[in-house]
Amino acid sequence: MWSILLRKLKMGSLTEKHEDSLIPHKSSGLPSNFRKSLQIRHLDCGSCNGCDWEMTALGNSLYDHQHFGIDFVASPRHADLLMCTGPGSTQLVNAAHETYEAMAKPKWVMAVGDCAIDGGVFKGAYASAGGIGKVLPVDIKVPGCPPKPDDMIKALLEFMGRKSVS
């Protein structure tokens, strides 16, 4: 166990460093009753699963998203925010629209990773929509390939109008 910890400390972060960790997004206009908890539905829109794995880390003891009142739900009908990963493959565009339409209002969309923002490495590919922003209205963008869980939790807390822990 100690050898793994020491190796991690020596190696440091393995994810890509981005010049600007968060892209400014629309002002959250979030009603006060949403500032205490946020229900999220994850939608994989053809990703390589890198962002999905980093998103899974939000539930571990280091980030503990439930501590902040953030939880993932199984149905879009229970969700306030749709967290999308992947470039929006042509096979999943209809599913993305249906998922978004199934959400109750008010509803928001978060693009996680470079692929979801502008197509990333799949930009210009025949089976890519070029980012989920071309399919759905995106409110929050978290860049990176894949973005760090720390950046995701900071973006969510900022969106909720809460101070992030550094």
mmCIF file with all atom_site columns, N, CA and C in Angstrom, residues 74-110:
data_model
loop_
_atom_site.group_PDB
_atom_site.id
_atom_site.type_symbol
_atom_site.label_atom_id
_atom_site.label_alt_id
_atom_site.label_comp_id
_atom_site.label_asym_id
_atom_site.label_entity_id
_atom_site.label_seq_id
_atom_site.pdbx_PDB_ins_code
_atom_site.Cartn_x
_atom_site.Cartn_y
_atom_site.Cartn_z
_atom_site.occupancy
_atom_site.B_iso_or_equiv
_atom_site.pdbx_formal_charge
_atom_site.auth_seq_id
_atom_site.auth_comp_id
_atom_site.auth_asym_id
_atom_site.auth_atom_id
_atom_site.pdbx_PDB_model_num
ATOM 1   N N  . ALA A 1 74  ? -30.635 7.653  -11.906 1.00 0.00 ? 74  ALA A N  1
ATOM 2   C CA . ALA A 1 74  ? -30.778 6.693  -12.991 1.00 0.00 ? 74  ALA A CA 1
ATOM 3   C C  . ALA A 1 74  ? -31.725 7.151  -14.087 1.00 0.00 ? 74  ALA A C  1
ATOM 4   N N  . SER A 1 75  ? -32.562 8.111  -13.805 1.00 0.00 ? 75  SER A N  1
ATOM 5   C CA . SER A 1 75  ? -33.559 8.542  -14.786 1.00 0.00 ? 75  SER A CA 1
ATOM 6   C C  . SER A 1 75  ? -33.430 10.036 -15.080 1.00 0.00 ? 75  SER A C  1
ATOM 7   N N  . PRO A 1 76  ? -33.541 10.420 -16.350 1.00 0.00 ? 76  PRO A N  1
ATOM 8   C CA . PRO A 1 76  ? -33.497 11.855 -16.656 1.00 0.00 ? 76  PRO A CA 1
ATOM 9   C C  . PRO A 1 76  ? -34.682 12.609 -16.056 1.00 0.00 ? 76  PRO A C  1
ATOM 10  N N  . ARG A 1 77  ? -35.755 11.907 -15.735 1.00 0.00 ? 77  ARG A N  1
ATOM 11  C CA . ARG A 1 77  ? -36.930 12.556 -15.141 1.00 0.00 ? 77  ARG A CA 1
ATOM 12  C C  . ARG A 1 77  ? -36.634 13.072 -13.723 1.00 0.00 ? 77  ARG A C  1
ATOM 13  N N  . HIS A 1 78  ? -35.605 12.511 -13.095 1.00 0.00 ? 78  HIS A N  1
ATOM 14  C CA . HIS A 1 78  ? -35.232 12.935 -11.740 1.00 0.00 ? 78  HIS A CA 1
ATOM 15  C C  . HIS A 1 78  ? -34.058 13.908 -11.746 1.00 0.00 ? 78  HIS A C  1
ATOM 16  N N  . ALA A 1 79  ? -33.503 14.202 -12.925 1.00 0.00 ? 79  ALA A N  1
ATOM 17  C CA . ALA A 1 79  ? -32.267 14.980 -13.018 1.00 0.00 ? 79  ALA A CA 1
ATOM 18  C C  . ALA A 1 79  ? -32.512 16.466 -13.220 1.00 0.00 ? 79  ALA A C  1
ATOM 19  N N  . ASP A 1 80  ? -31.585 17.259 -12.667 1.00 0.00 ? 80  ASP A N  1
ATOM 20  C CA . ASP A 1 80  ? -31.565 18.702 -12.882 1.00 0.00 ? 80  ASP A CA 1
ATOM 21  C C  . ASP A 1 80  ? -30.535 19.057 -13.954 1.00 0.00 ? 80  ASP A C  1
ATOM 22  N N  . LEU A 1 81  ? -29.481 18.241 -14.040 1.00 0.00 ? 81  LEU A N  1
ATOM 23  C CA . LEU A 1 81  ? -28.353 18.516 -14.918 1.00 0.00 ? 81  LEU A CA 1
ATOM 24  C C  . LEU A 1 81  ? -28.012 17.270 -15.724 1.00 0.00 ? 81  LEU A C  1
ATOM 25  N N  . LEU A 1 82  ? -27.768 17.444 -17.001 1.00 0.00 ? 82  LEU A N  1
ATOM 26  C CA . LEU A 1 82  ? -27.350 16.354 -17.877 1.00 0.00 ? 82  LEU A CA 1
ATOM 27  C C  . LEU A 1 82  ? -25.857 16.513 -18.116 1.00 0.00 ? 82  LEU A C  1
ATOM 28  N N  . MET A 1 83  ? -25.058 15.555 -17.646 1.00 0.00 ? 83  MET A N  1
ATOM 29  C CA . MET A 1 83  ? -23.603 15.604 -17.769 1.00 0.00 ? 83  MET A CA 1
ATOM 30  C C  . MET A 1 83  ? -23.200 14.734 -18.955 1.00 0.00 ? 83  MET A C  1
ATOM 31  N N  . CYS A 1 84  ? -22.760 15.354 -20.048 1.00 0.00 ? 84  CYS A N  1
ATOM 32  C CA . CYS A 1 84  ? -22.477 14.639 -21.301 1.00 0.00 ? 84  CYS A CA 1
ATOM 33  C C  . CYS A 1 84  ? -20.988 14.457 -21.535 1.00 0.00 ? 84  CYS A C  1
ATOM 34  N N  . THR A 1 85  ? -20.606 13.265 -21.980 1.00 0.00 ? 85  THR A N  1
ATOM 35  C CA . THR A 1 85  ? -19.241 12.978 -22.397 1.00 0.00 ? 85  THR A CA 1
ATOM 36  C C  . THR A 1 85  ? -19.286 12.456 -23.820 1.00 0.00 ? 85  THR A C  1
ATOM 37  N N  . GLY A 1 86  ? -18.230 12.702 -24.570 1.00 0.00 ? 86  GLY A N  1
ATOM 38  C CA . GLY A 1 86  ? -18.161 12.216 -25.944 1.00 0.00 ? 86  GLY A CA 1
ATOM 39  C C  . GLY A 1 86  ? -18.554 13.270 -26.957 1.00 0.00 ? 86  GLY A C  1
ATOM 40  N N  . PRO A 1 87  ? -18.191 13.019 -28.232 1.00 0.00 ? 87  PRO A N  1
ATOM 41  C CA . PRO A 1 87  ? -18.389 14.016 -29.282 1.00 0.00 ? 87  PRO A CA 1
ATOM 42  C C  . PRO A 1 87  ? -19.802 14.108 -29.838 1.00 0.00 ? 87  PRO A C  1
ATOM 43  N N  . GLY A 1 88  ? -20.708 13.277 -29.366 1.00 0.00 ? 88  GLY A N  1
ATOM 44  C CA . GLY A 1 88  ? -22.058 13.267 -29.916 1.00 0.00 ? 88  GLY A CA 1
ATOM 45  C C  . GLY A 1 88  ? -22.084 12.453 -31.194 1.00 0.00 ? 88  GLY A C  1
ATOM 46  N N  . SER A 1 89  ? -21.873 11.163 -31.069 1.00 0.00 ? 89  SER A N  1
ATOM 47  C CA . SER A 1 89  ? -21.857 10.324 -32.266 1.00 0.00 ? 89  SER A CA 1
ATOM 48  C C  . SER A 1 89  ? -23.227 10.335 -32.934 1.00 0.00 ? 89  SER A C  1
ATOM 49  N N  . THR A 1 90  ? -23.241 10.182 -34.244 1.00 0.00 ? 90  THR A N  1
ATOM 50  C CA . THR A 1 90  ? -24.487 10.282 -35.001 1.00 0.00 ? 90  THR A CA 1
ATOM 51  C C  . THR A 1 90  ? -25.521 9.255  -34.551 1.00 0.00 ? 90  THR A C  1
ATOM 52  N N  . GLN A 1 91  ? -25.060 8.116  -34.026 1.00 0.00 ? 91  GLN A N  1
ATOM 53  C CA . GLN A 1 91  ? -25.983 7.084  -33.557 1.00 0.00 ? 91  GLN A CA 1
ATOM 54  C C  . GLN A 1 91  ? -26.660 7.477  -32.246 1.00 0.00 ? 91  GLN A C  1
ATOM 55  N N  . LEU A 1 92  ? -26.079 8.418  -31.515 1.00 0.00 ? 92  LEU A N  1
ATOM 56  C CA . LEU A 1 92  ? -26.616 8.784  -30.201 1.00 0.00 ? 92  LEU A CA 1
ATOM 57  C C  . LEU A 1 92  ? -27.271 10.157 -30.155 1.00 0.00 ? 92  LEU A C  1
ATOM 58  N N  . VAL A 1 93  ? -27.329 10.854 -31.266 1.00 0.00 ? 93  VAL A N  1
ATOM 59  C CA . VAL A 1 93  ? -27.918 12.194 -31.278 1.00 0.00 ? 93  VAL A CA 1
ATOM 60  C C  . VAL A 1 93  ? -29.389 12.142 -30.889 1.00 0.00 ? 93  VAL A C  1
ATOM 61  N N  . ASN A 1 94  ? -30.145 11.199 -31.452 1.00 0.00 ? 94  ASN A N  1
ATOM 62  C CA . ASN A 1 94  ? -31.569 11.088 -31.098 1.00 0.00 ? 94  ASN A CA 1
ATOM 63  C C  . ASN A 1 94  ? -31.750 10.738 -29.629 1.00 0.00 ? 94  ASN A C  1
ATOM 64  N N  . ALA A 1 95  ? -30.923 9.845  -29.118 1.00 0.00 ? 95  ALA A N  1
ATOM 65  C CA . ALA A 1 95  ? -31.006 9.475  -27.697 1.00 0.00 ? 95  ALA A CA 1
ATOM 66  C C  . ALA A 1 95  ? -30.708 10.683 -26.812 1.00 0.00 ? 95  ALA A C  1
ATOM 67  N N  . ALA A 1 96  ? -29.754 11.521 -27.217 1.00 0.00 ? 96  ALA A N  1
ATOM 68  C CA . ALA A 1 96  ? -29.425 12.725 -26.444 1.00 0.00 ? 96  ALA A CA 1
ATOM 69  C C  . ALA A 1 96  ? -30.619 13.675 -26.413 1.00 0.00 ? 96  ALA A C  1
ATOM 70  N N  . HIS A 1 97  ? -31.273 13.864 -27.567 1.00 0.00 ? 97  HIS A N  1
ATOM 71  C CA . HIS A 1 97  ? -32.469 14.720 -27.619 1.00 0.00 ? 97  HIS A CA 1
ATOM 72  C C  . HIS A 1 97  ? -33.585 14.165 -26.735 1.00 0.00 ? 97  HIS A C  1
ATOM 73  N N  . GLU A 1 98  ? -33.817 12.868 -26.815 1.00 0.00 ? 98  GLU A N  1
ATOM 74  C CA . GLU A 1 98  ? -34.885 12.245 -26.016 1.00 0.00 ? 98  GLU A CA 1
ATOM 75  C C  . GLU A 1 98  ? -34.598 12.351 -24.525 1.00 0.00 ? 98  GLU A C  1
ATOM 76  N N  . THR A 1 99  ? -33.340 12.148 -24.146 1.00 0.00 ? 99  THR A N  1
ATOM 77  C CA . THR A 1 99  ? -32.961 12.267 -22.733 1.00 0.00 ? 99  THR A CA 1
ATOM 78  C C  . THR A 1 99  ? -33.163 13.690 -22.251 1.00 0.00 ? 99  THR A C  1
ATOM 79  N N  . TYR A 1 100 ? -32.736 14.656 -23.056 1.00 0.00 ? 100 TYR A N  1
ATOM 80  C CA . TYR A 1 100 ? -32.888 16.067 -22.690 1.00 0.00 ? 100 TYR A CA 1
ATOM 81  C C  . TYR A 1 100 ? -34.363 16.445 -22.567 1.00 0.00 ? 100 TYR A C  1
ATOM 82  N N  . GLU A 1 101 ? -35.181 15.992 -23.490 1.00 0.00 ? 101 GLU A N  1
ATOM 83  C CA . GLU A 1 101 ? -36.613 16.299 -23.467 1.00 0.00 ? 101 GLU A CA 1
ATOM 84  C C  . GLU A 1 101 ? -37.332 15.625 -22.297 1.00 0.00 ? 101 GLU A C  1
ATOM 85  N N  . ALA A 1 102 ? -36.799 14.500 -21.816 1.00 0.00 ? 102 ALA A N  1
ATOM 86  C CA . ALA A 1 102 ? -37.420 13.792 -20.694 1.00 0.00 ? 102 ALA A CA 1
ATOM 87  C C  . ALA A 1 102 ? -37.164 14.491 -19.357 1.00 0.00 ? 102 ALA A C  1
ATOM 88  N N  . MET A 1 103 ? -36.198 15.398 -19.320 1.00 0.00 ? 103 MET A N  1
ATOM 89  C CA . MET A 1 103 ? -35.884 16.111 -18.082 1.00 0.00 ? 103 MET A CA 1
ATOM 90  C C  . MET A 1 103 ? -36.939 17.171 -17.785 1.00 0.00 ? 103 MET A C  1
ATOM 91  N N  . ALA A 1 104 ? -37.215 17.349 -16.497 1.00 0.00 ? 104 ALA A N  1
ATOM 92  C CA . ALA A 1 104 ? -38.155 18.394 -16.074 1.00 0.00 ? 104 ALA A CA 1
ATOM 93  C C  . ALA A 1 104 ? -37.457 19.756 -16.123 1.00 0.00 ? 104 ALA A C  1
ATOM 94  N N  . LYS A 1 105 ? -38.224 20.800 -16.331 1.00 0.00 ? 105 LYS A N  1
ATOM 95  C CA . LYS A 1 105 ? -37.663 22.153 -16.335 1.00 0.00 ? 105 LYS A CA 1
ATOM 96  C C  . LYS A 1 105 ? -37.590 22.647 -14.911 1.00 0.00 ? 105 LYS A C  1
ATOM 97  N N  . PRO A 1 106 ? -36.640 23.444 -14.548 1.00 0.00 ? 106 PRO A N  1
ATOM 98  C CA . PRO A 1 106 ? -35.489 23.897 -15.310 1.00 0.00 ? 106 PRO A CA 1
ATOM 99  C C  . PRO A 1 106 ? -34.458 22.791 -15.472 1.00 0.00 ? 106 PRO A C  1
ATOM 100 N N  . LYS A 1 107 ? -33.717 22.828 -16.579 1.00 0.00 ? 107 LYS A N  1
ATOM 101 C CA . LYS A 1 107 ? -32.720 21.793 -16.869 1.00 0.00 ? 107 LYS A CA 1
ATOM 102 C C  . LYS A 1 107 ? -31.477 22.438 -17.454 1.00 0.00 ? 107 LYS A C  1
ATOM 103 N N  . TRP A 1 108 ? -30.332 21.826 -17.140 1.00 0.00 ? 108 TRP A N  1
ATOM 104 C CA . TRP A 1 108 ? -29.047 22.341 -17.598 1.00 0.00 ? 108 TRP A CA 1
ATOM 105 C C  . TRP A 1 108 ? -28.223 21.205 -18.180 1.00 0.00 ? 108 TRP A C  1
ATOM 106 N N  . VAL A 1 109 ? -27.237 21.571 -19.023 1.00 0.00 ? 109 VAL A N  1
ATOM 107 C CA . VAL A 1 109 ? -26.359 20.586 -19.663 1.00 0.00 ? 109 VAL A CA 1
ATOM 108 C C  . VAL A 1 109 ? -24.908 20.957 -19.382 1.00 0.00 ? 109 VAL A C  1
ATOM 109 N N  . MET A 1 110 ? -24.107 19.940 -19.051 1.00 0.00 ? 110 MET A N  1
ATOM 110 C CA . MET A 1 110 ? -22.679 20.125 -18.804 1.00 0.00 ? 110 MET A CA 1
ATOM 111 C C  . MET A 1 110 ? -21.905 19.274 -19.802 1.00 0.00 ? 110 MET A C  1
#
